[in-house]
Tab-separated table of C-alpha atoms and ligand atoms in Angstrom:
chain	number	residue	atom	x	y	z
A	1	UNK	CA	-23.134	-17.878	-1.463
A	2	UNK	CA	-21.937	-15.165	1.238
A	3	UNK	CA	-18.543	-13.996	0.941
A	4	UNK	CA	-15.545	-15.739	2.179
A	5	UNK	CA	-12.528	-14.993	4.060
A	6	UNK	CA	-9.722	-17.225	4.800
A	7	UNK	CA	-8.584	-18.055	8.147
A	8	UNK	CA	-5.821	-20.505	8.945
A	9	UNK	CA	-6.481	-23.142	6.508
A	10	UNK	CA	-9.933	-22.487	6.118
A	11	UNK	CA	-12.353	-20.298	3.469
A	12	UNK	CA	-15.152	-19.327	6.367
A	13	UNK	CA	-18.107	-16.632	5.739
A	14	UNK	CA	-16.819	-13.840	6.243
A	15	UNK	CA	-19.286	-12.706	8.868
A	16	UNK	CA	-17.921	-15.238	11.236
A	17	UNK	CA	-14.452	-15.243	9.916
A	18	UNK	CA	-12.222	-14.294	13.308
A	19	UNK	CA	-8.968	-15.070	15.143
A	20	UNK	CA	-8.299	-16.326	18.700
A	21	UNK	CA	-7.745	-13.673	20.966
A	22	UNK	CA	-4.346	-14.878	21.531
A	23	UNK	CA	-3.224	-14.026	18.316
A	24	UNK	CA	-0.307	-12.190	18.801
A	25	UNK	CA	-1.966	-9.426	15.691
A	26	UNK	CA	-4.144	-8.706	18.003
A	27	UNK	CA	-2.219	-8.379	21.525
A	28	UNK	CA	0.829	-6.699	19.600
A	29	UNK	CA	-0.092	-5.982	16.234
A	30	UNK	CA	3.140	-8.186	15.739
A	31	UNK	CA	2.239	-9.052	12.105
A	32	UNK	CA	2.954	-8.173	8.367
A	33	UNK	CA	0.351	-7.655	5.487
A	34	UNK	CA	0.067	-6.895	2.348
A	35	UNK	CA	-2.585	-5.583	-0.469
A	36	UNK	CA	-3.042	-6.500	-3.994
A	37	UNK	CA	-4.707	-4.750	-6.429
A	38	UNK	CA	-6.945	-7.050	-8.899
A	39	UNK	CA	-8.094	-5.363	-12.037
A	40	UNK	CA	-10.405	-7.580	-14.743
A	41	UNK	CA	-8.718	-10.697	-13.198
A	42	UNK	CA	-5.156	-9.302	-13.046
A	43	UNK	CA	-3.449	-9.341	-10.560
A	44	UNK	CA	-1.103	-6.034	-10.340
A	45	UNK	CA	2.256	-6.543	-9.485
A	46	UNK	CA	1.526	-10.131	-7.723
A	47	UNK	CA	5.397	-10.908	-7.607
A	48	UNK	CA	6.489	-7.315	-6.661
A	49	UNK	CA	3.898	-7.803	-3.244
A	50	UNK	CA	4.977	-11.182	-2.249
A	51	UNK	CA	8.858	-10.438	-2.683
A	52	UNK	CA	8.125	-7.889	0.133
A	53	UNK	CA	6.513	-9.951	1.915
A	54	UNK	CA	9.163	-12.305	2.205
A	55	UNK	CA	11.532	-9.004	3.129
A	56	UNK	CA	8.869	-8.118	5.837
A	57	UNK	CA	8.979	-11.767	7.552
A	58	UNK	CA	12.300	-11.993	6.940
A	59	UNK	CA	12.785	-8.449	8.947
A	60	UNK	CA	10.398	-9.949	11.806
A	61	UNK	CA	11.641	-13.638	11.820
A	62	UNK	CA	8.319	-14.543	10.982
A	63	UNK	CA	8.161	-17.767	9.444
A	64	UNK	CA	5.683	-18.374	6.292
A	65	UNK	CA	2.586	-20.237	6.970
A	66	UNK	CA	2.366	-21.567	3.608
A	67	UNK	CA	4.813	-21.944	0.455
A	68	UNK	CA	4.947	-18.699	-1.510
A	69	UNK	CA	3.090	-20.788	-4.557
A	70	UNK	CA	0.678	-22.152	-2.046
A	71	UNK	CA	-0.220	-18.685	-0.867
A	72	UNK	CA	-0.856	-17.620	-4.441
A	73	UNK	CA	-3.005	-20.883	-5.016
A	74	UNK	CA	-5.104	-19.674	-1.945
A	75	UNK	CA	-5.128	-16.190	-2.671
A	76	UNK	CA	-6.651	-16.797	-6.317
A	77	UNK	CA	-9.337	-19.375	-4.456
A	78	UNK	CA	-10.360	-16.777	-2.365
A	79	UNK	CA	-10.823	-14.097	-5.439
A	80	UNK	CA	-12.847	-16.821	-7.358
A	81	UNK	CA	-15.013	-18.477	-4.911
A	82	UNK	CA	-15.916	-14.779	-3.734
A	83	UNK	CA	-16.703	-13.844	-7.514
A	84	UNK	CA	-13.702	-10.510	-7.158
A	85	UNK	CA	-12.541	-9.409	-10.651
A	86	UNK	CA	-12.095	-6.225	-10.142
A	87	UNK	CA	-11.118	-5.164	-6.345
A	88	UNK	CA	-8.098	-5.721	-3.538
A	89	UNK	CA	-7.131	-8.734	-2.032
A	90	UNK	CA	-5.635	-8.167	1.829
A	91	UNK	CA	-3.948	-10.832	3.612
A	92	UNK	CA	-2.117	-10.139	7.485
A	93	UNK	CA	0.335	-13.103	8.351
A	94	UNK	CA	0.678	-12.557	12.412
A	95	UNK	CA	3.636	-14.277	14.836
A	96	UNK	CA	0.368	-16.629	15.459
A	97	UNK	CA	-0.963	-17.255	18.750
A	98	UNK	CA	0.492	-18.114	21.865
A	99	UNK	CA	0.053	-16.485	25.402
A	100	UNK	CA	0.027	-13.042	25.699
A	101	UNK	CA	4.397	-12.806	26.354
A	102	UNK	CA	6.256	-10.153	24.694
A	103	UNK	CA	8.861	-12.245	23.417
A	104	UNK	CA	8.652	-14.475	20.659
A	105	UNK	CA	6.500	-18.023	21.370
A	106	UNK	CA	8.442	-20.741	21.270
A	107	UNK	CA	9.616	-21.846	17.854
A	108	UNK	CA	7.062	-23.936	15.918
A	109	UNK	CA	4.146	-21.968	16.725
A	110	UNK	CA	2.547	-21.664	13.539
A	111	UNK	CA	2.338	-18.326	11.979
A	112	UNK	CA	-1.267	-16.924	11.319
A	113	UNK	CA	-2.774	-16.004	8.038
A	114	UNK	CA	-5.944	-14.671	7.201
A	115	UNK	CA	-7.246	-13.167	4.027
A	116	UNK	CA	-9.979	-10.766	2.892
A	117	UNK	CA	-10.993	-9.911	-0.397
A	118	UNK	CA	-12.975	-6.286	-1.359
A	119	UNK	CA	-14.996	-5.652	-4.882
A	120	UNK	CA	-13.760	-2.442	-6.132
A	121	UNK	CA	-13.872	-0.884	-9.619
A	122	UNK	CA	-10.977	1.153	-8.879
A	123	UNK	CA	-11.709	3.364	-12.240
A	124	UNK	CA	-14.808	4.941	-10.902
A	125	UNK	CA	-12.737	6.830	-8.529
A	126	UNK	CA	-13.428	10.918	-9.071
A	127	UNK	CA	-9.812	11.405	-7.645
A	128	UNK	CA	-8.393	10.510	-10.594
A	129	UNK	CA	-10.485	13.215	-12.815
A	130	UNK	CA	-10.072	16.239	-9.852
A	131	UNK	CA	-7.412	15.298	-7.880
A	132	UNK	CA	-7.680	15.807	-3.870
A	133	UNK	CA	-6.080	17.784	-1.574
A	134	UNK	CA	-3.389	16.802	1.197
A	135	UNK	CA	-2.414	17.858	4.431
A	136	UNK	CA	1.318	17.719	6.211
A	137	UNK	CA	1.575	15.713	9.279
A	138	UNK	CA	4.308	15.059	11.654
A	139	UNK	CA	5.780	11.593	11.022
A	140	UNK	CA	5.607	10.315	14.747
A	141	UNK	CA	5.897	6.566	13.166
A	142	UNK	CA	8.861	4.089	14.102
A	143	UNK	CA	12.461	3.440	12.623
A	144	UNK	CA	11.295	0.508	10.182
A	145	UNK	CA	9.022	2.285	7.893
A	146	UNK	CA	10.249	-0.422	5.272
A	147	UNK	CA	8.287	-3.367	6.545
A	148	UNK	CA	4.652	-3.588	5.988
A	149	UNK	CA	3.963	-3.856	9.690
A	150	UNK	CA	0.426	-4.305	10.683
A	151	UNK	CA	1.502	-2.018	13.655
A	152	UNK	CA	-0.565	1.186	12.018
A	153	UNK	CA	-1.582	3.265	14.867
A	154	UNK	CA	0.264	6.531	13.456
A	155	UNK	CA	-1.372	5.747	9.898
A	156	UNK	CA	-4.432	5.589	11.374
A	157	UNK	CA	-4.554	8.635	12.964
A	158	UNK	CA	-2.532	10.717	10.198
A	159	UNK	CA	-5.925	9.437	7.830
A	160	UNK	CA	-8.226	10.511	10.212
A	161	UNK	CA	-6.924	13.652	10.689
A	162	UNK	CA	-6.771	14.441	6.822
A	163	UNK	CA	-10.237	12.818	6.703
A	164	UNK	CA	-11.625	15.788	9.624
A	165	UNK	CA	-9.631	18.406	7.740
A	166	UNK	CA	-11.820	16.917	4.201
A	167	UNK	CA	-8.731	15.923	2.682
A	168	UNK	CA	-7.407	12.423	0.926
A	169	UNK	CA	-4.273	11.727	2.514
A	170	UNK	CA	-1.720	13.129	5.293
A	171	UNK	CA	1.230	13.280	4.292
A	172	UNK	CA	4.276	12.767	7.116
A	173	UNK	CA	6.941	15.135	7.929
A	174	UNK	CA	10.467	13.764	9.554
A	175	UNK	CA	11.914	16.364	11.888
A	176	UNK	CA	14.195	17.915	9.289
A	177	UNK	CA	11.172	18.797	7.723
A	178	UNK	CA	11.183	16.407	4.577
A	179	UNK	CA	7.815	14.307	3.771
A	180	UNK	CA	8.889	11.257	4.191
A	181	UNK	CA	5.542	9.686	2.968
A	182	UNK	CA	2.056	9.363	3.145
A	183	UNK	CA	-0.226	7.901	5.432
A	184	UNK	CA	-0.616	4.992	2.801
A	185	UNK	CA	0.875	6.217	-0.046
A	186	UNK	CA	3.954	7.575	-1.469
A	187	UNK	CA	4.344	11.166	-2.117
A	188	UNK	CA	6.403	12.152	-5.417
A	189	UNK	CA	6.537	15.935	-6.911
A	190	UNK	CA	7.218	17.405	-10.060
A	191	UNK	CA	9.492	20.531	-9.545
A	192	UNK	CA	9.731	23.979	-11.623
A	193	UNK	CA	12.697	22.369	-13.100
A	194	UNK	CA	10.649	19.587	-14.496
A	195	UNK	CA	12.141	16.558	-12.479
A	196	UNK	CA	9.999	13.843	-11.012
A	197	UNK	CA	11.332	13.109	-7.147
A	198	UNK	CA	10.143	10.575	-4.335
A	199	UNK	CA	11.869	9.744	-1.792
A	200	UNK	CA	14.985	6.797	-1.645
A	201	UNK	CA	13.282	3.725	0.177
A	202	UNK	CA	15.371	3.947	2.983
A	203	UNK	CA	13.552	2.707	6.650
A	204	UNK	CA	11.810	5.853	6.988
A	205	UNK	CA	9.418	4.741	4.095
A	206	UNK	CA	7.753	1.921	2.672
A	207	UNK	CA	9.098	1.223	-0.875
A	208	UNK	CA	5.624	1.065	-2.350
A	209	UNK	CA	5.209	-1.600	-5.026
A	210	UNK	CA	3.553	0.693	-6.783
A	211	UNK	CA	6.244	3.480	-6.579
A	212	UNK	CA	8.474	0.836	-8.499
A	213	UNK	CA	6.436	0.503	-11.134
A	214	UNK	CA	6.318	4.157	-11.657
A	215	UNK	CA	9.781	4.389	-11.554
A	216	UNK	CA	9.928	1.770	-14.586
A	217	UNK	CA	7.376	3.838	-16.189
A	218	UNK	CA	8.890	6.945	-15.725
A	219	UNK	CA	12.690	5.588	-17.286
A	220	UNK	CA	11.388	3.866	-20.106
A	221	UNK	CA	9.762	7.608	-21.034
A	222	UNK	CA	13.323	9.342	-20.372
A	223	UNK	CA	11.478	11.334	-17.270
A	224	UNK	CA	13.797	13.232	-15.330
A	225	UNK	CA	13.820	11.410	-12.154
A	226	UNK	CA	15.633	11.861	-8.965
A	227	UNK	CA	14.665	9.650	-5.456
A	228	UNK	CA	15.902	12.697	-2.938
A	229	UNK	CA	14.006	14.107	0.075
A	230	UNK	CA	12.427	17.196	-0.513
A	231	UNK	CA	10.565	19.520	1.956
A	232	UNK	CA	6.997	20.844	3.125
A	233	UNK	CA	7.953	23.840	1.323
A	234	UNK	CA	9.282	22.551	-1.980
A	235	UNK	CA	6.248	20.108	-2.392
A	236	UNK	CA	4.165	23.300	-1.942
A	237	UNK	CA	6.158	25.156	-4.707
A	238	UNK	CA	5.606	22.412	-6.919
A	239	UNK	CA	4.605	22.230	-10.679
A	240	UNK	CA	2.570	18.815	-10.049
A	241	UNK	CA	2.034	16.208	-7.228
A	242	UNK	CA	1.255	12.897	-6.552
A	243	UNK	CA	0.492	9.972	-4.318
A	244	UNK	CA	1.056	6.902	-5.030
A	245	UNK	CA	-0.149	3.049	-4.095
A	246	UNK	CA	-1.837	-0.474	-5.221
A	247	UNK	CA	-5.377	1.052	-4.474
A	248	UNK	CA	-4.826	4.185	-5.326
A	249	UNK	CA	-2.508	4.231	-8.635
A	250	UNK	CA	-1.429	7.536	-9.330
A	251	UNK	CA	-3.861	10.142	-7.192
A	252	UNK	CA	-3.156	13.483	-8.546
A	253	UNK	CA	-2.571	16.231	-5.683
A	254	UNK	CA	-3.966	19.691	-6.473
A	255	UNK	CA	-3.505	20.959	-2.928
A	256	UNK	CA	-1.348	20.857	-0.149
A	257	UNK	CA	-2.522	22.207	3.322
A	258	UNK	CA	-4.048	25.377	2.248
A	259	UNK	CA	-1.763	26.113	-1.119
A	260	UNK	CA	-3.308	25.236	-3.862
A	261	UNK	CA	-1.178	23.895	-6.417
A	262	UNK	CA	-3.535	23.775	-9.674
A	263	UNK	CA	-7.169	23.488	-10.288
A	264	UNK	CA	-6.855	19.821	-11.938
A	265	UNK	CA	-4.176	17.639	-12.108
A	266	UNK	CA	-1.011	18.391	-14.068
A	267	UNK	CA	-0.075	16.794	-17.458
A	268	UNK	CA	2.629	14.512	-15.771
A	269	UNK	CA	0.681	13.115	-13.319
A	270	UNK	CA	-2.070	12.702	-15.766
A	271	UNK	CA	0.416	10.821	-18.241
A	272	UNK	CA	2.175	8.434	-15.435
A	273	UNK	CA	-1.408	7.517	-14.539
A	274	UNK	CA	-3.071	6.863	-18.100
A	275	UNK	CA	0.772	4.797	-18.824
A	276	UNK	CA	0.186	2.851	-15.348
A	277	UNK	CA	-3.414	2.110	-16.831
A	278	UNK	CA	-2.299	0.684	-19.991
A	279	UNK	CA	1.043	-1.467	-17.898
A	280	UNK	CA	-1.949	-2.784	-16.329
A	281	UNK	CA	-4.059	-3.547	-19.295
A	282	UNK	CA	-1.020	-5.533	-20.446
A	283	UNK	CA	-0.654	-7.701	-17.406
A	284	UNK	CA	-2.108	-11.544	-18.098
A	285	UNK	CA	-5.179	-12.069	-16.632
A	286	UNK	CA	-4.452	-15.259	-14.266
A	287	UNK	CA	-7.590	-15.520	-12.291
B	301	LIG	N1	-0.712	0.975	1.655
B	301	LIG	N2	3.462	3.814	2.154
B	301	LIG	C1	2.632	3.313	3.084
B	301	LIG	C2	2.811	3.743	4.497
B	301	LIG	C3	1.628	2.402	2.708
B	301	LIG	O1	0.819	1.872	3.648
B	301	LIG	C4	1.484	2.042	1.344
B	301	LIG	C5	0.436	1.061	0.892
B	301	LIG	C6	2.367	2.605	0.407
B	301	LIG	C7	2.314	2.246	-1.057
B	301	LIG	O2	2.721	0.913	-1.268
B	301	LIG	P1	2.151	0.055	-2.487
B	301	LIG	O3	2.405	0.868	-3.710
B	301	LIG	O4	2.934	-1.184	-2.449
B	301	LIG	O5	0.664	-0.145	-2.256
B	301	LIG	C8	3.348	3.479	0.840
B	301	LIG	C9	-1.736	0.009	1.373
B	301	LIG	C10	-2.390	0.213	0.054
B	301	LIG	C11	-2.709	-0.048	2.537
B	301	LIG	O6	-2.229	0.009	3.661
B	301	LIG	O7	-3.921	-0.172	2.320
């Protein structure tokens, strides 16, 4: 049985799966997405994900091509029939297709939707064990960081510039010289004074589903915590650091551009990840 993708109402190999070349994803990248974690048949944080991907197609005026409970329906069929238990489900819903016109098509165009599934046993990652190292970008990205746009030009080549410089992740810089984010992550420090920051989710980030979570984690063990910007230089200075996302979990940083910040990650980090672990282990498994 080769593996499936989902394509406008139908599960297709995915070696053929594709869209029309009118689809406005690919003329504009005028589309949301999203990506969900699945861990021994749980999905992480299912809810969190789909509540902002109403807020993203709410944002856009994109209307949903399925119910909200059919979309989970279709999103477990996809996981099943293609045997996932452990890996990332990604689904794009686009402004659908319609010829090539910058503004919207005319209402009743369907929106598109087309879903891909990954196996991945996220636990054999060594980034967990050694943490990685990050560089500082400038953040050249738009002024609506906050919806999941597939629009990801600047993300794309913020990761391949880390990637050429051997390092995990980029991490932006706004021109007052706060990190607003990374690349596809969220960036949170530990400072000297031993309180956990990441940024507020204003538009200049993406309030990362994950990041939430955290932040649950993080009150229910009375960690100082404080959603501020902070800068290039601070994050350098810091005790610990992290990045943060649904495929990543907690990614210890041990280095930032060229200053190092430890040899292995920091007893924080290390404890928000194992407690993210076990939040996860706790989860029903639904699939
Ligand atoms: N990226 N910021 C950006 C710019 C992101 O693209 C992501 C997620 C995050 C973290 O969000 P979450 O915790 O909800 O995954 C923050 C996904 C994983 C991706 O593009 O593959």
């Amino acid at each position: 049985m080769p593996r499936l993708a989902y394509v406008n109402g139908r599960f297709v190999p995915h070696s053929a799966a594709a869209v029309h070349v009118e689809d406005r994803g690919y003329q504009f990248g005028d589309g949301v997405y999203e990506v969900v974690t699945v861990v021994q048949k749980r999905f992480v944080d299912l809810e969190g994900h789909l509540d902002r991907l109403n807020r993203s197609l709410g944002e856009l005026r994109i209307d949903w091509p399925v119910a909200r409970n059919v979309l989970e329906i279709l999103m477990r069929q996809l996981l099943v029939r293609n045997k996932v238990s452990d890996g990332i489900i990604y689904l794009q819903i686009t402004r659908g297709v319609a010829p090539r016109d910058h503004k919207f098509p005319k209402s009743g165009t369907p929106a598109s939707l087309v879903m891909t599934t990954r196996r991945v046993v996220h636990e054999r990652s060594p980034n967990f064990r050694k943490g990685v190292k990050v560089i500082t970008i400038p953040d050249i990205r738009w002024l609506r960081c906050d919806i999941k746009s597939t629009s990801l030009l600047p993300n794309c080549l913020g990761k391949q510039e880390a990637f050429e410089a051997e390092a995990y992740e980029a991490w932006q810089v706004g021109e007052d010289g706060n990190i607003t984010e990374g690349t596809s992550s969220n960036a949170w420090i530990l400072t000297p004074e031993k309180e956990l920051i990441t940024r507020a989710p204003t538009s200049e980030i993406l309030n990362g589903i994950t990041r939430l979570t955290i932040i649950e984690i993080a009150a229910q063990q009375g960690i100082k915590f404080v959603e501020r910007p902070f800068s290039v230089a601070e994050a350098k200075a810091a005790e610990e650091a992290f990045t943060s996302s649904a495929t990543s979990f907690v990614t210890p940083v041990v280095q930032i551009d060229d200053t190092v910040l430890s040899n292995e990650p920091g007893p924080l980090t290390i404890n928000l990840l194992n407690s993210y672990r076990q939040y996860i282990e706790r989860l029903e498994a639904t699939l």
